[in-house]
Coordinates of C-alpha atoms and ligand atoms in Angstrom, one line a residue:
X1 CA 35.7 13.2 -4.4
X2 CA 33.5 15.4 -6.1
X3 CA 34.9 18.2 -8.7
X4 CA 33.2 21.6 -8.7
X5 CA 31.7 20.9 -12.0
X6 CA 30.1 17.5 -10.6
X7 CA 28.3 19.4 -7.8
X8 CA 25.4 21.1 -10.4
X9 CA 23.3 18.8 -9.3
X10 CA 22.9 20.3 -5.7
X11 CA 21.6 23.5 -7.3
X12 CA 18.5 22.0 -8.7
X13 CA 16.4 19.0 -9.3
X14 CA 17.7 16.9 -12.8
X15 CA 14.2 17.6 -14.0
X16 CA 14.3 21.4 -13.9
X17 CA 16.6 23.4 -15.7
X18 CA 18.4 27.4 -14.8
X19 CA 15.2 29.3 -15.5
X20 CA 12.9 27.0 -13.4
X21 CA 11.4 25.3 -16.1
X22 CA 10.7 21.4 -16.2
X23 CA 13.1 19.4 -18.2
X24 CA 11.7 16.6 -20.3
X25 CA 13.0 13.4 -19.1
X26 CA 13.5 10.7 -22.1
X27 CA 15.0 7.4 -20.5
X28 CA 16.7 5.2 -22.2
X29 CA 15.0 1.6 -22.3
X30 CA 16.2 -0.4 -19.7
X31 CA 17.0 -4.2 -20.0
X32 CA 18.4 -6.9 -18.1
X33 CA 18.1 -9.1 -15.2
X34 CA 16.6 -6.4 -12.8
X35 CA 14.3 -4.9 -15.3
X36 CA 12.9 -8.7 -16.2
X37 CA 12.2 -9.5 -12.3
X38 CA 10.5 -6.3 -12.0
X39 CA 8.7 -6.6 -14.8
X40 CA 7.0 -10.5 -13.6
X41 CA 6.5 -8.8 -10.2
X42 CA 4.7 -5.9 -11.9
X43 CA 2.7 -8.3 -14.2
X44 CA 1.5 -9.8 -10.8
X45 CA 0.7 -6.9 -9.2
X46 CA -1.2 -5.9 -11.9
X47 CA -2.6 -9.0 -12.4
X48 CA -4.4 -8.8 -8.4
X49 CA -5.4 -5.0 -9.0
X50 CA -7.3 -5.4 -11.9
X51 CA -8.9 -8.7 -10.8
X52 CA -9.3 -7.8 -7.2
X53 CA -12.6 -5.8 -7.2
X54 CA -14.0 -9.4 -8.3
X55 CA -12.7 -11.8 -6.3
X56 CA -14.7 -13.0 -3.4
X57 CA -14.0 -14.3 0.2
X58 CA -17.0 -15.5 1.8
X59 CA -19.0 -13.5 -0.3
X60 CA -17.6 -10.1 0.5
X61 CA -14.7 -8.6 -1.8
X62 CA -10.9 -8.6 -1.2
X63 CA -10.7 -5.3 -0.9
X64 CA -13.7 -2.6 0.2
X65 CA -12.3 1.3 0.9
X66 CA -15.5 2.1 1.0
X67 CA -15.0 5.8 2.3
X68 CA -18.6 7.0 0.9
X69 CA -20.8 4.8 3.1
X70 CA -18.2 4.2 5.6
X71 CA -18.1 0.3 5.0
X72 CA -14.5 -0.8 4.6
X73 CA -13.4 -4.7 3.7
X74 CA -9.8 -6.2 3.7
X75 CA -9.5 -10.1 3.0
X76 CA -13.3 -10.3 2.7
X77 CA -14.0 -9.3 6.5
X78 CA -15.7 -6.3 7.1
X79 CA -15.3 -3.4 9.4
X80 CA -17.3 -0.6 10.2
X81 CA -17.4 2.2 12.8
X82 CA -17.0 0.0 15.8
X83 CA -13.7 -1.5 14.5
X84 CA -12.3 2.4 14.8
X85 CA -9.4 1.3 17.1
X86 CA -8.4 -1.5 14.6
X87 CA -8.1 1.7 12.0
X88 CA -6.0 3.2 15.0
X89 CA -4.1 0.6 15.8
X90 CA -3.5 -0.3 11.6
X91 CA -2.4 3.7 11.1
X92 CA 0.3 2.9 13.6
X93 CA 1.4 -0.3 13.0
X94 CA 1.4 1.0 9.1
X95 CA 3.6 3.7 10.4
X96 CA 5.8 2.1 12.4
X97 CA 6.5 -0.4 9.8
X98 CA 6.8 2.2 6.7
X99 CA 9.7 4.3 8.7
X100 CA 11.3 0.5 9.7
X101 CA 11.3 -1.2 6.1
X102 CA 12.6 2.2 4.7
X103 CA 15.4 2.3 7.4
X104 CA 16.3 -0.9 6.4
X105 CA 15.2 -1.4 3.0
X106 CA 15.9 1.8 1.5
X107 CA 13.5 2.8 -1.4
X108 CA 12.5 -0.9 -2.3
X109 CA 9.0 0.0 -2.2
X110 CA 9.0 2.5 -4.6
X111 CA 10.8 0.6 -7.5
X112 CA 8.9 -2.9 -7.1
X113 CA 5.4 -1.9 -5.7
X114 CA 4.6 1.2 -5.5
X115 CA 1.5 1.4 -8.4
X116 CA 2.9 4.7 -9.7
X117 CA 6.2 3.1 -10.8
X118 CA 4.7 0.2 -11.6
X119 CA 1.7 2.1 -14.2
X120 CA 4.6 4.6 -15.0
X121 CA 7.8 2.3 -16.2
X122 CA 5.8 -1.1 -16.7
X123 CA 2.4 -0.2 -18.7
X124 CA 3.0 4.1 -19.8
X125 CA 6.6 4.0 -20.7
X126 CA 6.4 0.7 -22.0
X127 CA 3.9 2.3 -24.4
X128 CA 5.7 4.8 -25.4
X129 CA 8.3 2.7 -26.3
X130 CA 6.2 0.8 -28.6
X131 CA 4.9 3.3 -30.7
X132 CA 7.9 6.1 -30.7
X133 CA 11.0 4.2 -30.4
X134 CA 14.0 4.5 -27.7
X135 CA 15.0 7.6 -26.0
X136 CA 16.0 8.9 -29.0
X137 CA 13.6 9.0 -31.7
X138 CA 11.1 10.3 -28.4
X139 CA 13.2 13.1 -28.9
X140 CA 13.6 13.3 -32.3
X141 CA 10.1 13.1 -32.6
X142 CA 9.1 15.6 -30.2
X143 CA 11.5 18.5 -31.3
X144 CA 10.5 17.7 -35.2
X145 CA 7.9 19.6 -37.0
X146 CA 4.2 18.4 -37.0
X147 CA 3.4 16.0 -40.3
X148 CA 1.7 13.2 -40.5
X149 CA 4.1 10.2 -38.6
X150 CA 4.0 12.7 -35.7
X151 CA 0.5 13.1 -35.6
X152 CA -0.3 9.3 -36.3
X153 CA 1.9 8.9 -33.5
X154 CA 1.1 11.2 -30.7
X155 CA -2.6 10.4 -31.5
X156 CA -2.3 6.2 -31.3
X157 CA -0.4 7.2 -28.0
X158 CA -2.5 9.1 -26.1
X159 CA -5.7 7.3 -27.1
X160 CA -4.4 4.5 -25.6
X161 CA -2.9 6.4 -22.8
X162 CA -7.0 7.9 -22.6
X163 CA -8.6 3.9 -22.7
X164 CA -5.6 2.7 -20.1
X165 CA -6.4 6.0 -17.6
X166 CA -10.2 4.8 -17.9
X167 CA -9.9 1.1 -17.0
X168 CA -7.5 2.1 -14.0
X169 CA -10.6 4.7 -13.0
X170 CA -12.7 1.8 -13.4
X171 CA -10.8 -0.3 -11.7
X172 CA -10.5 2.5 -8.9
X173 CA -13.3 3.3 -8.2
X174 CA -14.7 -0.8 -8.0
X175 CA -12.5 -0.6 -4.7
X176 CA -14.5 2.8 -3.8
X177 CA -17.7 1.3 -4.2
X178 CA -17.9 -2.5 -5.0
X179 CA -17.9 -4.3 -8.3
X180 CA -21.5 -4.4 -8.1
X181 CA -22.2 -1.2 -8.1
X182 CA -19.6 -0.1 -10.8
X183 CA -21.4 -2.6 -13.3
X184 CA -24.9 -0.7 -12.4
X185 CA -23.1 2.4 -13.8
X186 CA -21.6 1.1 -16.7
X187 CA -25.3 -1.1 -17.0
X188 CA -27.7 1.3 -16.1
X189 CA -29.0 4.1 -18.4
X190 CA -26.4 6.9 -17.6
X191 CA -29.5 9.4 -16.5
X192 CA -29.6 7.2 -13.3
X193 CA -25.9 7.2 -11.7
X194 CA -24.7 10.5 -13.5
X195 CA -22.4 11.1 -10.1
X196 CA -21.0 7.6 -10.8
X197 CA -20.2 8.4 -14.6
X198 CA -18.9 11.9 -13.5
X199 CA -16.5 10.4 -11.4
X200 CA -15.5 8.0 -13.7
X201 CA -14.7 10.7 -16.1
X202 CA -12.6 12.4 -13.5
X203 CA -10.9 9.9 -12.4
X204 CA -9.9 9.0 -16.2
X205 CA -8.5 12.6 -16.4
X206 CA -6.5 12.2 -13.4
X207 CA -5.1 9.2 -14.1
X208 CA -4.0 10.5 -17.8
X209 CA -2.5 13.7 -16.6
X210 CA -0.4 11.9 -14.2
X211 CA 0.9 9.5 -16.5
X212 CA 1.4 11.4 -19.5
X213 CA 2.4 15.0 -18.3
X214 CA 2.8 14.7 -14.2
X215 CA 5.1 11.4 -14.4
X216 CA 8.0 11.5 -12.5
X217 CA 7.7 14.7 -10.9
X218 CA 5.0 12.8 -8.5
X219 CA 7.9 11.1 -6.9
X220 CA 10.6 13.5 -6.9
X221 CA 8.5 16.5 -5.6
X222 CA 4.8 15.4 -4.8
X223 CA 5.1 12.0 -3.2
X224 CA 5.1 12.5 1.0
X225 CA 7.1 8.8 1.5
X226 CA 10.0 10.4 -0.5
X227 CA 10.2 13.6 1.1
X228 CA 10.9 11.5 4.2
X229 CA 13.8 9.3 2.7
X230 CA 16.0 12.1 3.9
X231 CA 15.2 11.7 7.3
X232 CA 14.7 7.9 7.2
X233 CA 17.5 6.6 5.5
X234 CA 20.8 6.2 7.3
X235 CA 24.7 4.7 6.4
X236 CA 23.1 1.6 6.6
X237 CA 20.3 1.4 4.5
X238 CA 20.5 -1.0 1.6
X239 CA 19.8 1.3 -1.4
X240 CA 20.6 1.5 -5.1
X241 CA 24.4 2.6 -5.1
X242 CA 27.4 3.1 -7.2
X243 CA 30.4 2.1 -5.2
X244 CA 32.6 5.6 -5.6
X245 CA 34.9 3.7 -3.9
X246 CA 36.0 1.1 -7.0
X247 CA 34.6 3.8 -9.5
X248 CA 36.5 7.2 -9.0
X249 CA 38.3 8.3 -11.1
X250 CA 35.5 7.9 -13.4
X251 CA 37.6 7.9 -17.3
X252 CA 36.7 6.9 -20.4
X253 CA 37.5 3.1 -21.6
X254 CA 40.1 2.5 -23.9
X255 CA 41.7 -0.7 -25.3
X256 CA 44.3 -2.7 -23.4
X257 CA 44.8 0.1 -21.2
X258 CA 46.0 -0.7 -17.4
X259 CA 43.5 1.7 -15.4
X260 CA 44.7 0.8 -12.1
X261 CA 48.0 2.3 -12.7
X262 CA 46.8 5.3 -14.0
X263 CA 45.3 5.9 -11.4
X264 CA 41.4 5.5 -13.1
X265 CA 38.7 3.6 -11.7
X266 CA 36.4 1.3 -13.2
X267 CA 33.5 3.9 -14.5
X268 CA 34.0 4.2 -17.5
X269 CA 32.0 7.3 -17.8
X270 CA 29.6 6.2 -20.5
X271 CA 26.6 8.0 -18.9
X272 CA 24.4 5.0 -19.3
X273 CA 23.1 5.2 -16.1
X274 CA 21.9 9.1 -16.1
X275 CA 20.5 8.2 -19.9
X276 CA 18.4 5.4 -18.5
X277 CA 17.3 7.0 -15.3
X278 CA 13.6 7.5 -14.9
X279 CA 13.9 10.8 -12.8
X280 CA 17.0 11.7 -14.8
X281 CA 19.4 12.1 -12.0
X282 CA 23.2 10.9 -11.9
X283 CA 23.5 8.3 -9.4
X284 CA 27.6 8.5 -9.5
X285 CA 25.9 12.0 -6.7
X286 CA 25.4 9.2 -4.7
X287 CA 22.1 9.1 -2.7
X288 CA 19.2 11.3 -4.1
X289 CA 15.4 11.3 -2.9
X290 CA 14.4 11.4 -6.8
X291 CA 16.0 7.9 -6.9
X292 CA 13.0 5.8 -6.8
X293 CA 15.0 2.3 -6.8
X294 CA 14.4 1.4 -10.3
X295 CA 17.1 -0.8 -10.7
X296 CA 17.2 0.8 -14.5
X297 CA 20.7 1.9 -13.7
X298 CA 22.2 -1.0 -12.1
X299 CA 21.1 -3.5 -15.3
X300 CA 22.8 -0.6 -17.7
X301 CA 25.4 -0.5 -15.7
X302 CA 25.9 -4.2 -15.4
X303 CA 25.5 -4.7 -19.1
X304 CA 28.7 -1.9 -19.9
X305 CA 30.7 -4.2 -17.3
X306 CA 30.0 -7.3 -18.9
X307 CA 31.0 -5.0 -22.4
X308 CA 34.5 -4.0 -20.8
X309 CA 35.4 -7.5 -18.8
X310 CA 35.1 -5.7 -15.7
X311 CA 33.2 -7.2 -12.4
X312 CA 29.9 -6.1 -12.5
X313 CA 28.3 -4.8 -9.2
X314 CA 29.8 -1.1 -9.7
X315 CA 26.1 0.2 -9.0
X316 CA 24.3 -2.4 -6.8
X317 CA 22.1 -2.7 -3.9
X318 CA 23.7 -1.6 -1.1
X319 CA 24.8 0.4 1.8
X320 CA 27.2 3.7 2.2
X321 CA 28.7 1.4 4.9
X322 CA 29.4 -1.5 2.8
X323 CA 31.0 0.5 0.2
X324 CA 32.7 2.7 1.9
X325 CA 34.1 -0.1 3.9
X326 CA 34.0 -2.7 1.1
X327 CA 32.4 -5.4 3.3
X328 CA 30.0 -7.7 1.4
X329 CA 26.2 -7.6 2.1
X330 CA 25.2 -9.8 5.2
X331 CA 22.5 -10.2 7.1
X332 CA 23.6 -7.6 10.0
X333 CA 21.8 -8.0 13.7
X334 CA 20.4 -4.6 13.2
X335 CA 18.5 -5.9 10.1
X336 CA 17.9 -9.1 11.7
X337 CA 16.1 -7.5 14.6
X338 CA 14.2 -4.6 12.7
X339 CA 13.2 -7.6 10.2
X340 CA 11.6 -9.8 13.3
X341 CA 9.8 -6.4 14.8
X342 CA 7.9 -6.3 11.0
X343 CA 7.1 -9.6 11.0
X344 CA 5.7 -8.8 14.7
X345 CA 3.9 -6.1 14.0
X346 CA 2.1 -7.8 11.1
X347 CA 1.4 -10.4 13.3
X348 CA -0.4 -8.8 15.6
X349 CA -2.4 -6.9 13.2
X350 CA -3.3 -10.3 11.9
X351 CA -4.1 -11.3 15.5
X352 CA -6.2 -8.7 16.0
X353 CA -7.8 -8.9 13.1
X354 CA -9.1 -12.5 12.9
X355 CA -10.0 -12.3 17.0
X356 CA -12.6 -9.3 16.1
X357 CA -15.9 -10.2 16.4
X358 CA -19.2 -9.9 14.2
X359 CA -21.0 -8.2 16.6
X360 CA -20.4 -5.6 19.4
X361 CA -23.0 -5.9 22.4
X362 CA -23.4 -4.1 25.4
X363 CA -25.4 -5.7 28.5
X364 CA -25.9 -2.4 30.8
X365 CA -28.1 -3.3 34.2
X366 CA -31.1 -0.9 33.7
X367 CA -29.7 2.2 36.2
X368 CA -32.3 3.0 39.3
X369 CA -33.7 -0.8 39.0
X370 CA -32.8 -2.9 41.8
X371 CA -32.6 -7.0 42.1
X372 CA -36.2 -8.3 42.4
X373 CA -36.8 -11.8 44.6
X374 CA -39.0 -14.2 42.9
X375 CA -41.6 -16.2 44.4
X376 CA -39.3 -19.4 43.1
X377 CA -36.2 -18.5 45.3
X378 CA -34.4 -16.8 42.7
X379 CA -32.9 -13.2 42.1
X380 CA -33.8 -11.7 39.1
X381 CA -31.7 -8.3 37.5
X382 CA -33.2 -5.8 34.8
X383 CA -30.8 -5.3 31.9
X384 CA -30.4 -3.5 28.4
X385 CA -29.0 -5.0 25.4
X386 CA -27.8 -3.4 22.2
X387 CA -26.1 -5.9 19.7
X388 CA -24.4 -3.9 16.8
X389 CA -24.2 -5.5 13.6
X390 CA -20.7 -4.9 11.7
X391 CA -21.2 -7.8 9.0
X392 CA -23.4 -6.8 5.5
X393 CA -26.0 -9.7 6.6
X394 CA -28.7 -10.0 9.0
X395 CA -27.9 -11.9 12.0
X396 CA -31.0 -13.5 13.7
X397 CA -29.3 -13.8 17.2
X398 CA -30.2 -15.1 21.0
X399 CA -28.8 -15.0 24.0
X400 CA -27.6 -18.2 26.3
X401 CA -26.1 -17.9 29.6
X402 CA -22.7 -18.8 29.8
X403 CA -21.5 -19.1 33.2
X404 CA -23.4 -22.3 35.1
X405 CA -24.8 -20.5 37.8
X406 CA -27.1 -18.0 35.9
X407 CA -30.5 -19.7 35.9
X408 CA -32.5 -18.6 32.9
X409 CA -32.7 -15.4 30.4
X410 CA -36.3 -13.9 29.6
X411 CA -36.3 -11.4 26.7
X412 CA -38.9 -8.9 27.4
X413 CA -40.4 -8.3 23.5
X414 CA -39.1 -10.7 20.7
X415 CA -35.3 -10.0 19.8
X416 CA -35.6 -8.5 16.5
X417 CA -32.9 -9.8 14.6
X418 CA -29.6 -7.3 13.6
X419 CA -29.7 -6.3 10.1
X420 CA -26.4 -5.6 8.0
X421 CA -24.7 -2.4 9.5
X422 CA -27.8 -1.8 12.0
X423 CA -28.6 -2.9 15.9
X424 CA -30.8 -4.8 17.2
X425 CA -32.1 -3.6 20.8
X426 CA -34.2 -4.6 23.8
X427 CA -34.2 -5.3 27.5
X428 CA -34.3 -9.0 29.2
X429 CA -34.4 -10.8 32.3
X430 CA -31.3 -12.7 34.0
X431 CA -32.5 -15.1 37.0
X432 CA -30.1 -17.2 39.0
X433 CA -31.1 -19.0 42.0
X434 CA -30.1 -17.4 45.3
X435 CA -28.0 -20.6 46.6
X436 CA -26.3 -20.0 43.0
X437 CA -25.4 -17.0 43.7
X438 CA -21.7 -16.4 43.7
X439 CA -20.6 -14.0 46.4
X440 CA -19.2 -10.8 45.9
X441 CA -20.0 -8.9 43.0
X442 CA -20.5 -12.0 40.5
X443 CA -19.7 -11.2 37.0
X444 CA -21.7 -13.3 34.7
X445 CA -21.1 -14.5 31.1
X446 CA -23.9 -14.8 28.3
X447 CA -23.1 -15.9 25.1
X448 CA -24.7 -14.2 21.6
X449 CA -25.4 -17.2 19.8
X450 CA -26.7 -17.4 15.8
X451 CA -29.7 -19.0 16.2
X452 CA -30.1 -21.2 13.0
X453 CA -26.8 -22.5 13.7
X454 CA -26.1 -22.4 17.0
X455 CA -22.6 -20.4 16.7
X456 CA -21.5 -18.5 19.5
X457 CA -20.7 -14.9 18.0
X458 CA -19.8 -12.7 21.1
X459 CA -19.4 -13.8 24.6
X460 CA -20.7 -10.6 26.7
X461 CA -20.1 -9.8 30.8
X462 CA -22.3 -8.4 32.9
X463 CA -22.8 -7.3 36.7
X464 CA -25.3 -9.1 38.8
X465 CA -27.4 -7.3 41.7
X466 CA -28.3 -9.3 44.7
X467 CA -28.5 -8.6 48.8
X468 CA -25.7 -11.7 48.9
X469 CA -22.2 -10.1 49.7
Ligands
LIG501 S1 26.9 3.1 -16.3 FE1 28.4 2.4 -14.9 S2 30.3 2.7 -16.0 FE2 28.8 3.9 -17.1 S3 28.9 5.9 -16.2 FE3 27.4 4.8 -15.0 S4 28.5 4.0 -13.3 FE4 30.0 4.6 -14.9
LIG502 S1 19.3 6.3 -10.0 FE1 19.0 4.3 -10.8 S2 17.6 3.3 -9.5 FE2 17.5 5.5 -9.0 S3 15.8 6.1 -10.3 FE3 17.6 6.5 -11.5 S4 17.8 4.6 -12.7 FE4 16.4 4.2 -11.1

């Protein structure tokens, strides 16, 4: 039950105050068991963005969004315009399994992956912490005069804030464009990639203004995924909660006092959990879209438990369901199924992944140009090749027939091998013998082969032409 005076909160967003203007937000440090897991899962993810631009799989990068010269590279295998229905088909598995995870899993994204958090509470805040103190000396420094601590302060921060912002452009804009090319800018005399240093420069400016002045306000009022949490999340979504149930009425603790027959339940009202919330909202409102699923509030809250001999657990992952009903958390059908369907939908992006092929041919019979009947017995047909290239190396290529039947091939020209990104383009021969000839309309297979190697890289069909019916 909510009391008139509790229901502020629906008037406006925690970080904006009666005239409109943006509230500060000074959280408390968190600590405990939540804030340590997040912190090694940051430290890994952190670990794999910064390296990432470096690391090779056969020679290409882990990751390629290379939007400039349209060459894109995930798990070192490269795509290019003619993997556009992958893109497709990625875009809607991605959404699919965004609106999914979110109906199941709440916000969990947003408090142990999502790079904003992570930069925000794990490397920025963490900072900030270092060099100003807790919550409150932040703000005992910020509403003091200007003098020399303040200064030394402010200055140490932000410089560091300014050399942070420039390695994550850095780091940025090595997934942009490739590690390579982001060490010929920094390499190079800066006359001859002054684009590259330009965006370098913005990026760095970007990334500072976000994390020192933007902050949270990009998840409570920029961020699209958390606009959608209201639409998303249901009764039984597992999200950060404080069990009303087991908490109302919220009181003050005092000593050896029985709260159960005064009616009071175990909140305690200390306010630890609005003091260390990130977005500065009040949890006990139950559900917000500002929550990003820190877990700030759940190890403060945990911690004032432990400090009274109460149960901890009184704000916890879970549903409106299970606390409303006070069933512990199980693994429900519902989650069950919407679980497999994820692990489905990843596997056939997987699937269609490693099934693509290096190259994309087309074998067209040349229009107007009938069968011909050789002098040996055979038939021969008139076709067009064009064999597109997605890797970033040259592929010296042939073709062998496939299908037994289909008597020899006869390239008219030299194949001119594919280079990186390019075709390579001609028209052949395909003979098979007439008493070889399937009947019907035969469909016959030839095979692109590497030719150093011998590897098959495509297998290709094509229409044969012949008076046989
Ligand atoms: S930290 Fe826990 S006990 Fe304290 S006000 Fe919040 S919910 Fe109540
Ligand atoms: S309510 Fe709790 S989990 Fe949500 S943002 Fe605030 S501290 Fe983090």
């Amino acid at each position: 039950m909510q009391h008139e005076d509790q229901e502020e909160f629906r008037d406006r967003i925690a970080t904006v105050d009666e005239a409109g203007k943006r509230k500060w937000i000074y959280p408390k440090k968190p600590a405990g068991k939540f804030t340590n897991r997040r912190n090694w899962v940051s430290y890994i993810l952190l670990a794999f963005l910064f390296v990432g631009p470096y690391l090779r799989i056969g020679g290409e990068p882990v990751l390629l969004i290379g939007v400039l010269e349209r060459r894109f590279v995930i798990l070192g295998q490269s795509f290019s315009q003619y993997d556009f229905y992958i893109f497709v088909i990625m875009m809607i598995i991605g959404v699919l399994f965004i609106t999914l995870f979110t109906v199941v899993y709440g916000r969990l994204f947003c408090g142990w992956v999502c790079p904003q958090t992570i930069f925000m509470e794990n490397v920025f805040r963490k900072i900030e912490y270092w060099i100003e103190g807790d919550y409150k000396h932040q703000l005992k420094l910020d509403r003091q005069e200007w003098n020399g601590e303040k200064l030394r302060k402010k200055a140490l921060k932000h410089i560091i804030y300014l050399v942070i912002s420039f390695a994550i452009a850095n780091t940025f804009l090595a997934y942009l464009i490739g590690s390579e090319a982001l060490i010929e800018i920094i390499t190079d005399p800066p006359s001859e990639h002054v684009s590259g240093l330009i965006g370098i420069v913005v990026f760095t400016i970007a990334f500072y203004f976000v994390f020192s002045k933007l902050r949270e306000q990009v998840c409570t009022t920029i961020c699209p995924y958390g606009r959608l949490q209201s639409v998303l999340l249901d009764k039984n979504s597992i999200v950060v909660a404080y069990d009303h149930v087991r908490g109302e009425s919220r009181a003050r603790f005092r000593k050896n006092e029985d709260r159960k027959s005064e009616g009071k339940g175990d909140c305690i009202d200390c306010h630890q959990c609005v003091d260390v919330c990130p977005t500065g909202i009040d949890i006990r409102n139950g559900t917000q879209l500002e929550c990003v699923n820190c877990t700030a509030c759940i190890d403060v809250c945990n911690s004032m438990m432990d400090g009274v001999g109460m149960d901890r657990g009184l704000i916890r992952y879970a549903s409106e369901h299970e606390i409303n009903t006070g069933e512990k958390f199980r693994f429900t059908t519902r989650i069950k199924a919407y679980t497999g369907v994820l692990i489905i939908l990843i596997g056939v992006l997987g699937v269609l992944i490693s099934a693509r092929t290096e190259t994309d041919t087309a074998l067209i019979r040349t229009r107007g140009v009938l069968y011909q009947k050789m002098d040996d017995g055979s038939y021969r047909n008139l076709y067009e090749y064009t064999i597109h290239n997605k890797t970033n190396d040259t592929l010296d290529l042939e073709f062998r027939a496939i299908s037994p039947y289909v008597g020899r091939i006869e390239m008219i020209g030299a194949m001119l091998p594919a280079p990186p990104a390019g075709e390579s383009a001609g028209s052949l021969f395909i003979y098979i013998q007439e008493d070889s000839i399937p009947s019907g309309r035969p469909k016959i297979e030839i095979g692109v082969y590497e030719k150093s190697t011998g590897r098959l890289v495509e297998d290709v069909k094509a229409s044969f032409l012949s008076p046989k019916r």
